[in-house]
Amino acid sequence: KTQELAEQRRALEAERQRTAEQAALQQHFLRETAQLAAFDEQLADYGTVDWEAYRRQSPAEAKAAHQRFQQIKAARDTTATQLRAKEQARQLAAQQELAKRGEETQAFLAREIPDWSPALDKKLSDFALASGFTPEELRGLAIANPRAVKMLYLAYQGSQAVANSRASARPIADATPIVTLGGSRTGPDALSDRMPIDAWVKKRNRDSRKQRT
């Protein structure tokens, strides 16, 4: 139990660290995206400039403006290249992280659920859907929270136990008289020493008449 709690704490700490790292990367990505948008806006302003006319009118000022334009364009291209590279790296890291968590999830389920297999996975999915879960709620559930799958398995086991108990229960048939080799009968209509004397005599006489007929 102590080892299991320690593993859970380590898993939670690792998850918090991954979340913090992803948040920091996302913030940095958003800043660079905003910078790229600012560069595009500045370049759009320069796009309306008639450089030939500008040079004829003010050569020195046109030269300086064109240099700024080239600098902004170069910075914009560099930022765009970096963003593409970071986005590709982010996607690759996300795929690797997903694969890693998938392996960890399968290891957890194999350890915590007896006879874990794709067939059992399918049974649990069918059970969850029949219990009211939606496909969207089940999609990615194991990776997001493998302990929830364990709880689903326990619920499935309980449901199976109830179903098997109901199936094994059989209604008790009404007791019917059984005629023995000696001709006596057992059952609810048979003679009994616990009957009152007058009732016993009447019953005996009635049975004797039936046997003679």
mmCIF file with all atom_site columns, C-alpha atoms in Angstrom:
data_model
loop_
_atom_site.group_PDB
_atom_site.id
_atom_site.type_symbol
_atom_site.label_atom_id
_atom_site.label_alt_id
_atom_site.label_comp_id
_atom_site.label_asym_id
_atom_site.label_entity_id
_atom_site.label_seq_id
_atom_site.pdbx_PDB_ins_code
_atom_site.Cartn_x
_atom_site.Cartn_y
_atom_site.Cartn_z
_atom_site.occupancy
_atom_site.B_iso_or_equiv
_atom_site.pdbx_formal_charge
_atom_site.auth_seq_id
_atom_site.auth_comp_id
_atom_site.auth_asym_id
_atom_site.auth_atom_id
_atom_site.pdbx_PDB_model_num
ATOM 1   C CA . LYS A 1 1   ? 0.000   0.000   0.000   1.00 0.00 ? 1   LYS A CA 1
ATOM 2   C CA . THR A 1 2   ? 2.820   2.410   0.899   1.00 0.00 ? 2   THR A CA 1
ATOM 3   C CA . GLN A 1 3   ? 4.584   1.691   -2.382  1.00 0.00 ? 3   GLN A CA 1
ATOM 4   C CA . GLU A 1 4   ? 1.372   2.293   -4.315  1.00 0.00 ? 4   GLU A CA 1
ATOM 5   C CA . LEU A 1 5   ? 0.858   5.655   -2.592  1.00 0.00 ? 5   LEU A CA 1
ATOM 6   C CA . ALA A 1 6   ? 4.459   6.623   -3.340  1.00 0.00 ? 6   ALA A CA 1
ATOM 7   C CA . GLU A 1 7   ? 3.988   5.749   -7.011  1.00 0.00 ? 7   GLU A CA 1
ATOM 8   C CA . GLN A 1 8   ? 0.820   7.824   -7.139  1.00 0.00 ? 8   GLN A CA 1
ATOM 9   C CA . ARG A 1 9   ? 2.610   10.819  -5.601  1.00 0.00 ? 9   ARG A CA 1
ATOM 10  C CA . ARG A 1 10  ? 5.444   10.512  -8.110  1.00 0.00 ? 10  ARG A CA 1
ATOM 11  C CA . ALA A 1 11  ? 2.959   10.288  -10.944 1.00 0.00 ? 11  ALA A CA 1
ATOM 12  C CA . LEU A 1 12  ? 1.104   13.377  -9.726  1.00 0.00 ? 12  LEU A CA 1
ATOM 13  C CA . GLU A 1 13  ? 4.337   15.322  -9.340  1.00 0.00 ? 13  GLU A CA 1
ATOM 14  C CA . ALA A 1 14  ? 5.470   14.330  -12.826 1.00 0.00 ? 14  ALA A CA 1
ATOM 15  C CA . GLU A 1 15  ? 2.084   15.369  -14.204 1.00 0.00 ? 15  GLU A CA 1
ATOM 16  C CA . ARG A 1 16  ? 2.317   18.768  -12.475 1.00 0.00 ? 16  ARG A CA 1
ATOM 17  C CA . GLN A 1 17  ? 5.799   19.277  -13.880 1.00 0.00 ? 17  GLN A CA 1
ATOM 18  C CA . ARG A 1 18  ? 4.680   18.368  -17.397 1.00 0.00 ? 18  ARG A CA 1
ATOM 19  C CA . THR A 1 19  ? 1.732   20.733  -17.101 1.00 0.00 ? 19  THR A CA 1
ATOM 20  C CA . ALA A 1 20  ? 3.980   23.594  -15.941 1.00 0.00 ? 20  ALA A CA 1
ATOM 21  C CA . GLU A 1 21  ? 6.438   22.999  -18.764 1.00 0.00 ? 21  GLU A CA 1
ATOM 22  C CA . GLN A 1 22  ? 3.687   22.868  -21.348 1.00 0.00 ? 22  GLN A CA 1
ATOM 23  C CA . ALA A 1 23  ? 2.169   26.094  -19.990 1.00 0.00 ? 23  ALA A CA 1
ATOM 24  C CA . ALA A 1 24  ? 5.546   27.876  -20.205 1.00 0.00 ? 24  ALA A CA 1
ATOM 25  C CA . LEU A 1 25  ? 6.112   26.679  -23.765 1.00 0.00 ? 25  LEU A CA 1
ATOM 26  C CA . GLN A 1 26  ? 2.618   27.749  -24.728 1.00 0.00 ? 26  GLN A CA 1
ATOM 27  C CA . GLN A 1 27  ? 3.159   31.232  -23.332 1.00 0.00 ? 27  GLN A CA 1
ATOM 28  C CA . HIS A 1 28  ? 6.442   31.574  -25.216 1.00 0.00 ? 28  HIS A CA 1
ATOM 29  C CA . PHE A 1 29  ? 4.802   30.338  -28.401 1.00 0.00 ? 29  PHE A CA 1
ATOM 30  C CA . LEU A 1 30  ? 1.999   32.882  -28.033 1.00 0.00 ? 30  LEU A CA 1
ATOM 31  C CA . ARG A 1 31  ? 4.476   35.720  -27.547 1.00 0.00 ? 31  ARG A CA 1
ATOM 32  C CA . GLU A 1 32  ? 6.389   34.763  -30.671 1.00 0.00 ? 32  GLU A CA 1
ATOM 33  C CA . THR A 1 33  ? 3.154   34.416  -32.607 1.00 0.00 ? 33  THR A CA 1
ATOM 34  C CA . ALA A 1 34  ? 2.137   37.913  -31.517 1.00 0.00 ? 34  ALA A CA 1
ATOM 35  C CA . GLN A 1 35  ? 5.576   39.201  -32.578 1.00 0.00 ? 35  GLN A CA 1
ATOM 36  C CA . LEU A 1 36  ? 5.165   37.581  -35.982 1.00 0.00 ? 36  LEU A CA 1
ATOM 37  C CA . ALA A 1 37  ? 1.773   39.271  -36.383 1.00 0.00 ? 37  ALA A CA 1
ATOM 38  C CA . ALA A 1 38  ? 3.349   42.624  -35.499 1.00 0.00 ? 38  ALA A CA 1
ATOM 39  C CA . PHE A 1 39  ? 6.059   42.116  -38.125 1.00 0.00 ? 39  PHE A CA 1
ATOM 40  C CA . ASP A 1 40  ? 3.408   41.288  -40.742 1.00 0.00 ? 40  ASP A CA 1
ATOM 41  C CA . GLU A 1 41  ? 1.504   44.457  -39.857 1.00 0.00 ? 41  GLU A CA 1
ATOM 42  C CA . GLN A 1 42  ? 4.624   46.602  -40.274 1.00 0.00 ? 42  GLN A CA 1
ATOM 43  C CA . LEU A 1 43  ? 5.503   44.953  -43.570 1.00 0.00 ? 43  LEU A CA 1
ATOM 44  C CA . ALA A 1 44  ? 1.979   45.609  -44.797 1.00 0.00 ? 44  ALA A CA 1
ATOM 45  C CA . ASP A 1 45  ? 2.560   49.336  -44.229 1.00 0.00 ? 45  ASP A CA 1
ATOM 46  C CA . TYR A 1 46  ? 5.727   49.187  -46.304 1.00 0.00 ? 46  TYR A CA 1
ATOM 47  C CA . GLY A 1 47  ? 3.872   47.297  -49.011 1.00 0.00 ? 47  GLY A CA 1
ATOM 48  C CA . THR A 1 48  ? 2.124   50.477  -50.117 1.00 0.00 ? 48  THR A CA 1
ATOM 49  C CA . VAL A 1 49  ? 5.368   52.411  -50.578 1.00 0.00 ? 49  VAL A CA 1
ATOM 50  C CA . ASP A 1 50  ? 6.430   53.370  -54.139 1.00 0.00 ? 50  ASP A CA 1
ATOM 51  C CA . TRP A 1 51  ? 10.138  52.939  -53.638 1.00 0.00 ? 51  TRP A CA 1
ATOM 52  C CA . GLU A 1 52  ? 11.179  54.420  -56.977 1.00 0.00 ? 52  GLU A CA 1
ATOM 53  C CA . ALA A 1 53  ? 9.197   57.594  -56.392 1.00 0.00 ? 53  ALA A CA 1
ATOM 54  C CA . TYR A 1 54  ? 10.409  57.721  -52.790 1.00 0.00 ? 54  TYR A CA 1
ATOM 55  C CA . ARG A 1 55  ? 14.064  57.547  -53.899 1.00 0.00 ? 55  ARG A CA 1
ATOM 56  C CA . ARG A 1 56  ? 13.596  60.312  -56.460 1.00 0.00 ? 56  ARG A CA 1
ATOM 57  C CA . GLN A 1 57  ? 11.932  62.528  -53.903 1.00 0.00 ? 57  GLN A CA 1
ATOM 58  C CA . SER A 1 58  ? 14.210  61.779  -50.916 1.00 0.00 ? 58  SER A CA 1
ATOM 59  C CA . PRO A 1 59  ? 17.063  59.394  -51.643 1.00 0.00 ? 59  PRO A CA 1
ATOM 60  C CA . ALA A 1 60  ? 18.596  59.321  -48.138 1.00 0.00 ? 60  ALA A CA 1
ATOM 61  C CA . GLU A 1 61  ? 15.283  58.915  -46.353 1.00 0.00 ? 61  GLU A CA 1
ATOM 62  C CA . ALA A 1 62  ? 14.144  56.253  -48.828 1.00 0.00 ? 62  ALA A CA 1
ATOM 63  C CA . LYS A 1 63  ? 17.418  54.377  -48.332 1.00 0.00 ? 63  LYS A CA 1
ATOM 64  C CA . ALA A 1 64  ? 16.983  54.368  -44.546 1.00 0.00 ? 64  ALA A CA 1
ATOM 65  C CA . ALA A 1 65  ? 13.341  53.316  -44.827 1.00 0.00 ? 65  ALA A CA 1
ATOM 66  C CA . HIS A 1 66  ? 14.242  50.481  -47.185 1.00 0.00 ? 66  HIS A CA 1
ATOM 67  C CA . GLN A 1 67  ? 16.915  49.269  -44.779 1.00 0.00 ? 67  GLN A CA 1
ATOM 68  C CA . ARG A 1 68  ? 14.336  49.194  -41.957 1.00 0.00 ? 68  ARG A CA 1
ATOM 69  C CA . PHE A 1 69  ? 11.995  47.304  -44.255 1.00 0.00 ? 69  PHE A CA 1
ATOM 70  C CA . GLN A 1 70  ? 14.660  44.707  -45.006 1.00 0.00 ? 70  GLN A CA 1
ATOM 71  C CA . GLN A 1 71  ? 15.495  44.355  -41.310 1.00 0.00 ? 71  GLN A CA 1
ATOM 72  C CA . ILE A 1 72  ? 11.854  43.833  -40.365 1.00 0.00 ? 72  ILE A CA 1
ATOM 73  C CA . LYS A 1 73  ? 11.422  41.341  -43.210 1.00 0.00 ? 73  LYS A CA 1
ATOM 74  C CA . ALA A 1 74  ? 14.514  39.399  -42.096 1.00 0.00 ? 74  ALA A CA 1
ATOM 75  C CA . ALA A 1 75  ? 13.324  39.380  -38.463 1.00 0.00 ? 75  ALA A CA 1
ATOM 76  C CA . ARG A 1 76  ? 9.894   38.248  -39.584 1.00 0.00 ? 76  ARG A CA 1
ATOM 77  C CA . ASP A 1 77  ? 11.352  35.387  -41.652 1.00 0.00 ? 77  ASP A CA 1
ATOM 78  C CA . THR A 1 78  ? 13.577  34.311  -38.769 1.00 0.00 ? 78  THR A CA 1
ATOM 79  C CA . THR A 1 79  ? 10.662  34.357  -36.319 1.00 0.00 ? 79  THR A CA 1
ATOM 80  C CA . ALA A 1 80  ? 8.474   32.375  -38.722 1.00 0.00 ? 80  ALA A CA 1
ATOM 81  C CA . THR A 1 81  ? 11.215  29.765  -39.219 1.00 0.00 ? 81  THR A CA 1
ATOM 82  C CA . GLN A 1 82  ? 11.699  29.426  -35.466 1.00 0.00 ? 82  GLN A CA 1
ATOM 83  C CA . LEU A 1 83  ? 7.977   29.082  -34.893 1.00 0.00 ? 83  LEU A CA 1
ATOM 84  C CA . ARG A 1 84  ? 7.671   26.336  -37.483 1.00 0.00 ? 84  ARG A CA 1
ATOM 85  C CA . ALA A 1 85  ? 10.600  24.457  -35.955 1.00 0.00 ? 85  ALA A CA 1
ATOM 86  C CA . LYS A 1 86  ? 9.172   24.823  -32.443 1.00 0.00 ? 86  LYS A CA 1
ATOM 87  C CA . GLU A 1 87  ? 5.736   23.718  -33.578 1.00 0.00 ? 87  GLU A CA 1
ATOM 88  C CA . GLN A 1 88  ? 7.209   20.616  -35.208 1.00 0.00 ? 88  GLN A CA 1
ATOM 89  C CA . ALA A 1 89  ? 9.205   19.906  -32.047 1.00 0.00 ? 89  ALA A CA 1
ATOM 90  C CA . ARG A 1 90  ? 6.104   20.452  -29.913 1.00 0.00 ? 90  ARG A CA 1
ATOM 91  C CA . GLN A 1 91  ? 4.086   18.017  -32.012 1.00 0.00 ? 91  GLN A CA 1
ATOM 92  C CA . LEU A 1 92  ? 6.857   15.415  -31.871 1.00 0.00 ? 92  LEU A CA 1
ATOM 93  C CA . ALA A 1 93  ? 7.170   15.824  -28.099 1.00 0.00 ? 93  ALA A CA 1
ATOM 94  C CA . ALA A 1 94  ? 3.398   15.498  -27.731 1.00 0.00 ? 94  ALA A CA 1
ATOM 95  C CA . GLN A 1 95  ? 3.422   12.274  -29.757 1.00 0.00 ? 95  GLN A CA 1
ATOM 96  C CA . GLN A 1 96  ? 6.281   10.868  -27.693 1.00 0.00 ? 96  GLN A CA 1
ATOM 97  C CA . GLU A 1 97  ? 4.569   11.889  -24.462 1.00 0.00 ? 97  GLU A CA 1
ATOM 98  C CA . LEU A 1 98  ? 1.339   10.268  -25.587 1.00 0.00 ? 98  LEU A CA 1
ATOM 99  C CA . ALA A 1 99  ? 3.174   7.054   -26.463 1.00 0.00 ? 99  ALA A CA 1
ATOM 100 C CA . LYS A 1 100 ? 4.965   7.084   -23.108 1.00 0.00 ? 100 LYS A CA 1
ATOM 101 C CA . ARG A 1 101 ? 1.768   7.634   -21.160 1.00 0.00 ? 101 ARG A CA 1
ATOM 102 C CA . GLY A 1 102 ? 0.108   4.909   -23.191 1.00 0.00 ? 102 GLY A CA 1
ATOM 103 C CA . GLU A 1 103 ? 2.829   2.462   -22.162 1.00 0.00 ? 103 GLU A CA 1
ATOM 104 C CA . GLU A 1 104 ? 2.546   3.556   -18.524 1.00 0.00 ? 104 GLU A CA 1
ATOM 105 C CA . THR A 1 105 ? -1.224  3.143   -18.667 1.00 0.00 ? 105 THR A CA 1
ATOM 106 C CA . GLN A 1 106 ? -0.994  -0.367  -20.100 1.00 0.00 ? 106 GLN A CA 1
ATOM 107 C CA . ALA A 1 107 ? 1.531   -1.321  -17.422 1.00 0.00 ? 107 ALA A CA 1
ATOM 108 C CA . PHE A 1 108 ? -0.768  0.031   -14.687 1.00 0.00 ? 108 PHE A CA 1
ATOM 109 C CA . LEU A 1 109 ? -3.821  -1.784  -16.040 1.00 0.00 ? 109 LEU A CA 1
ATOM 110 C CA . ALA A 1 110 ? -1.914  -5.057  -16.463 1.00 0.00 ? 110 ALA A CA 1
ATOM 111 C CA . ARG A 1 111 ? -0.719  -4.760  -12.867 1.00 0.00 ? 111 ARG A CA 1
ATOM 112 C CA . GLU A 1 112 ? -4.016  -3.700  -11.287 1.00 0.00 ? 112 GLU A CA 1
ATOM 113 C CA . ILE A 1 113 ? -6.588  -5.637  -13.338 1.00 0.00 ? 113 ILE A CA 1
ATOM 114 C CA . PRO A 1 114 ? -6.391  -9.455  -13.545 1.00 0.00 ? 114 PRO A CA 1
ATOM 115 C CA . ASP A 1 115 ? -6.305  -10.891 -17.076 1.00 0.00 ? 115 ASP A CA 1
ATOM 116 C CA . TRP A 1 116 ? -6.188  -7.444  -18.685 1.00 0.00 ? 116 TRP A CA 1
ATOM 117 C CA . SER A 1 117 ? -6.436  -7.812  -22.455 1.00 0.00 ? 117 SER A CA 1
ATOM 118 C CA . PRO A 1 118 ? -7.897  -6.079  -25.529 1.00 0.00 ? 118 PRO A CA 1
ATOM 119 C CA . ALA A 1 119 ? -10.951 -8.330  -25.167 1.00 0.00 ? 119 ALA A CA 1
ATOM 120 C CA . LEU A 1 120 ? -11.517 -7.174  -21.581 1.00 0.00 ? 120 LEU A CA 1
ATOM 121 C CA . ASP A 1 121 ? -10.923 -3.583  -22.697 1.00 0.00 ? 121 ASP A CA 1
ATOM 122 C CA . LYS A 1 122 ? -13.736 -4.027  -25.226 1.00 0.00 ? 122 LYS A CA 1
ATOM 123 C CA . LYS A 1 123 ? -16.059 -5.509  -22.587 1.00 0.00 ? 123 LYS A CA 1
ATOM 124 C CA . LEU A 1 124 ? -15.443 -2.579  -20.257 1.00 0.00 ? 124 LEU A CA 1
ATOM 125 C CA . SER A 1 125 ? -16.085 -0.112  -23.081 1.00 0.00 ? 125 SER A CA 1
ATOM 126 C CA . ASP A 1 126 ? -19.370 -1.835  -23.933 1.00 0.00 ? 126 ASP A CA 1
ATOM 127 C CA . PHE A 1 127 ? -20.332 -1.907  -20.252 1.00 0.00 ? 127 PHE A CA 1
ATOM 128 C CA . ALA A 1 128 ? -19.564 1.812   -19.870 1.00 0.00 ? 128 ALA A CA 1
ATOM 129 C CA . LEU A 1 129 ? -21.574 2.712   -22.974 1.00 0.00 ? 129 LEU A CA 1
ATOM 130 C CA . ALA A 1 130 ? -24.500 0.610   -21.750 1.00 0.00 ? 130 ALA A CA 1
ATOM 131 C CA . SER A 1 131 ? -24.255 2.402   -18.386 1.00 0.00 ? 131 SER A CA 1
ATOM 132 C CA . GLY A 1 132 ? -24.682 5.826   -19.971 1.00 0.00 ? 132 GLY A CA 1
ATOM 133 C CA . PHE A 1 133 ? -21.168 6.970   -20.871 1.00 0.00 ? 133 PHE A CA 1
ATOM 134 C CA . THR A 1 134 ? -20.696 8.655   -24.233 1.00 0.00 ? 134 THR A CA 1
ATOM 135 C CA . PRO A 1 135 ? -17.962 7.728   -26.726 1.00 0.00 ? 135 PRO A CA 1
ATOM 136 C CA . GLU A 1 136 ? -16.438 11.170  -26.186 1.00 0.00 ? 136 GLU A CA 1
ATOM 137 C CA . GLU A 1 137 ? -16.188 10.553  -22.441 1.00 0.00 ? 137 GLU A CA 1
ATOM 138 C CA . LEU A 1 138 ? -14.491 7.200   -22.979 1.00 0.00 ? 138 LEU A CA 1
ATOM 139 C CA . ARG A 1 139 ? -12.054 8.420   -25.625 1.00 0.00 ? 139 ARG A CA 1
ATOM 140 C CA . GLY A 1 140 ? -8.659  8.824   -23.960 1.00 0.00 ? 140 GLY A CA 1
ATOM 141 C CA . LEU A 1 141 ? -10.020 7.964   -20.507 1.00 0.00 ? 141 LEU A CA 1
ATOM 142 C CA . ALA A 1 142 ? -7.413  5.283   -19.828 1.00 0.00 ? 142 ALA A CA 1
ATOM 143 C CA . ILE A 1 143 ? -4.487  7.600   -20.543 1.00 0.00 ? 143 ILE A CA 1
ATOM 144 C CA . ALA A 1 144 ? -6.021  10.572  -18.769 1.00 0.00 ? 144 ALA A CA 1
ATOM 145 C CA . ASN A 1 145 ? -7.007  8.593   -15.657 1.00 0.00 ? 145 ASN A CA 1
ATOM 146 C CA . PRO A 1 146 ? -6.152  4.873   -15.600 1.00 0.00 ? 146 PRO A CA 1
ATOM 147 C CA . ARG A 1 147 ? -7.512  4.574   -12.044 1.00 0.00 ? 147 ARG A CA 1
ATOM 148 C CA . ALA A 1 148 ? -10.952 5.375   -13.445 1.00 0.00 ? 148 ALA A CA 1
ATOM 149 C CA . VAL A 1 149 ? -10.626 2.295   -15.662 1.00 0.00 ? 149 VAL A CA 1
ATOM 150 C CA . LYS A 1 150 ? -9.867  0.206   -12.585 1.00 0.00 ? 150 LYS A CA 1
ATOM 151 C CA . MET A 1 151 ? -13.015 1.520   -10.893 1.00 0.00 ? 151 MET A CA 1
ATOM 152 C CA . LEU A 1 152 ? -14.968 0.750   -14.067 1.00 0.00 ? 152 LEU A CA 1
ATOM 153 C CA . TYR A 1 153 ? -13.601 -2.801  -13.950 1.00 0.00 ? 153 TYR A CA 1
ATOM 154 C CA . LEU A 1 154 ? -14.753 -3.232  -10.344 1.00 0.00 ? 154 LEU A CA 1
ATOM 155 C CA . ALA A 1 155 ? -18.218 -1.975  -11.297 1.00 0.00 ? 155 ALA A CA 1
ATOM 156 C CA . TYR A 1 156 ? -18.271 -4.408  -14.212 1.00 0.00 ? 156 TYR A CA 1
ATOM 157 C CA . GLN A 1 157 ? -17.290 -7.295  -11.921 1.00 0.00 ? 157 GLN A CA 1
ATOM 158 C CA . GLY A 1 158 ? -20.071 -6.368  -9.514  1.00 0.00 ? 158 GLY A CA 1
ATOM 159 C CA . SER A 1 159 ? -22.589 -6.224  -12.339 1.00 0.00 ? 159 SER A CA 1
ATOM 160 C CA . GLN A 1 160 ? -21.478 -9.644  -13.575 1.00 0.00 ? 160 GLN A CA 1
ATOM 161 C CA . ALA A 1 161 ? -21.769 -11.119 -10.088 1.00 0.00 ? 161 ALA A CA 1
ATOM 162 C CA . VAL A 1 162 ? -25.332 -9.807  -9.726  1.00 0.00 ? 162 VAL A CA 1
ATOM 163 C CA . ALA A 1 163 ? -26.287 -11.131 -13.166 1.00 0.00 ? 163 ALA A CA 1
ATOM 164 C CA . ASN A 1 164 ? -24.825 -14.575 -12.400 1.00 0.00 ? 164 ASN A CA 1
ATOM 165 C CA . SER A 1 165 ? -26.607 -14.674 -9.028  1.00 0.00 ? 165 SER A CA 1
ATOM 166 C CA . ARG A 1 166 ? -29.943 -13.925 -10.666 1.00 0.00 ? 166 ARG A CA 1
ATOM 167 C CA . ALA A 1 167 ? -29.353 -16.508 -13.375 1.00 0.00 ? 167 ALA A CA 1
ATOM 168 C CA . SER A 1 168 ? -28.523 -19.227 -10.843 1.00 0.00 ? 168 SER A CA 1
ATOM 169 C CA . ALA A 1 169 ? -31.619 -18.535 -8.740  1.00 0.00 ? 169 ALA A CA 1
ATOM 170 C CA . ARG A 1 170 ? -34.511 -20.894 -9.615  1.00 0.00 ? 170 ARG A CA 1
ATOM 171 C CA . PRO A 1 171 ? -38.129 -20.685 -8.390  1.00 0.00 ? 171 PRO A CA 1
ATOM 172 C CA . ILE A 1 172 ? -39.022 -23.490 -5.958  1.00 0.00 ? 172 ILE A CA 1
ATOM 173 C CA . ALA A 1 173 ? -41.546 -25.817 -7.565  1.00 0.00 ? 173 ALA A CA 1
ATOM 174 C CA . ASP A 1 174 ? -44.839 -26.435 -5.756  1.00 0.00 ? 174 ASP A CA 1
ATOM 175 C CA . ALA A 1 175 ? -44.693 -29.556 -3.643  1.00 0.00 ? 175 ALA A CA 1
ATOM 176 C CA . THR A 1 176 ? -46.646 -32.430 -5.201  1.00 0.00 ? 176 THR A CA 1
ATOM 177 C CA . PRO A 1 177 ? -47.589 -35.731 -3.572  1.00 0.00 ? 177 PRO A CA 1
ATOM 178 C CA . ILE A 1 178 ? -45.140 -38.521 -4.227  1.00 0.00 ? 178 ILE A CA 1
ATOM 179 C CA . VAL A 1 179 ? -46.452 -42.078 -4.269  1.00 0.00 ? 179 VAL A CA 1
ATOM 180 C CA . THR A 1 180 ? -44.035 -44.509 -2.658  1.00 0.00 ? 180 THR A CA 1
ATOM 181 C CA . LEU A 1 181 ? -43.640 -48.162 -3.442  1.00 0.00 ? 181 LEU A CA 1
ATOM 182 C CA . GLY A 1 182 ? -45.830 -48.980 -0.445  1.00 0.00 ? 182 GLY A CA 1
ATOM 183 C CA . GLY A 1 183 ? -48.631 -46.839 -1.792  1.00 0.00 ? 183 GLY A CA 1
ATOM 184 C CA . SER A 1 184 ? -48.252 -44.088 0.796   1.00 0.00 ? 184 SER A CA 1
ATOM 185 C CA . ARG A 1 185 ? -47.894 -40.511 -0.315  1.00 0.00 ? 185 ARG A CA 1
ATOM 186 C CA . THR A 1 186 ? -45.770 -37.624 0.767   1.00 0.00 ? 186 THR A CA 1
ATOM 187 C CA . GLY A 1 187 ? -46.557 -34.015 0.132   1.00 0.00 ? 187 GLY A CA 1
ATOM 188 C CA . PRO A 1 188 ? -48.997 -31.375 1.333   1.00 0.00 ? 188 PRO A CA 1
ATOM 189 C CA . ASP A 1 189 ? -52.065 -33.727 0.979   1.00 0.00 ? 189 ASP A CA 1
ATOM 190 C CA . ALA A 1 190 ? -50.490 -36.756 2.689   1.00 0.00 ? 190 ALA A CA 1
ATOM 191 C CA . LEU A 1 191 ? -51.656 -38.097 6.057   1.00 0.00 ? 191 LEU A CA 1
ATOM 192 C CA . SER A 1 192 ? -49.749 -36.705 8.977   1.00 0.00 ? 192 SER A CA 1
ATOM 193 C CA . ASP A 1 193 ? -49.534 -37.629 12.640  1.00 0.00 ? 193 ASP A CA 1
ATOM 194 C CA . ARG A 1 194 ? -49.793 -33.929 13.370  1.00 0.00 ? 194 ARG A CA 1
ATOM 195 C CA . MET A 1 195 ? -53.372 -33.825 11.991  1.00 0.00 ? 195 MET A CA 1
ATOM 196 C CA . PRO A 1 196 ? -56.350 -33.795 14.420  1.00 0.00 ? 196 PRO A CA 1
ATOM 197 C CA . ILE A 1 197 ? -57.897 -37.244 14.991  1.00 0.00 ? 197 ILE A CA 1
ATOM 198 C CA . ASP A 1 198 ? -61.193 -36.509 13.246  1.00 0.00 ? 198 ASP A CA 1
ATOM 199 C CA . ALA A 1 199 ? -59.450 -34.897 10.286  1.00 0.00 ? 199 ALA A CA 1
ATOM 200 C CA . TRP A 1 200 ? -57.041 -37.841 10.041  1.00 0.00 ? 200 TRP A CA 1
ATOM 201 C CA . VAL A 1 201 ? -59.930 -40.347 9.996   1.00 0.00 ? 201 VAL A CA 1
ATOM 202 C CA . LYS A 1 202 ? -61.876 -38.402 7.353   1.00 0.00 ? 202 LYS A CA 1
ATOM 203 C CA . LYS A 1 203 ? -58.782 -38.097 5.198   1.00 0.00 ? 203 LYS A CA 1
ATOM 204 C CA . ARG A 1 204 ? -57.981 -41.794 5.563   1.00 0.00 ? 204 ARG A CA 1
ATOM 205 C CA . ASN A 1 205 ? -61.516 -42.851 4.637   1.00 0.00 ? 205 ASN A CA 1
ATOM 206 C CA . ARG A 1 206 ? -61.562 -40.539 1.624   1.00 0.00 ? 206 ARG A CA 1
ATOM 207 C CA . ASP A 1 207 ? -58.235 -41.896 0.363   1.00 0.00 ? 207 ASP A CA 1
ATOM 208 C CA . SER A 1 208 ? -59.462 -45.459 0.838   1.00 0.00 ? 208 SER A CA 1
ATOM 209 C CA . ARG A 1 209 ? -62.573 -44.784 -1.288  1.00 0.00 ? 209 ARG A CA 1
ATOM 210 C CA . LYS A 1 210 ? -60.425 -43.260 -4.018  1.00 0.00 ? 210 LYS A CA 1
ATOM 211 C CA . GLN A 1 211 ? -58.157 -46.301 -4.054  1.00 0.00 ? 211 GLN A CA 1
ATOM 212 C CA . ARG A 1 212 ? -61.165 -48.674 -4.389  1.00 0.00 ? 212 ARG A CA 1
ATOM 213 C CA . THR A 1 213 ? -62.516 -46.719 -7.355  1.00 0.00 ? 213 THR A CA 1
#
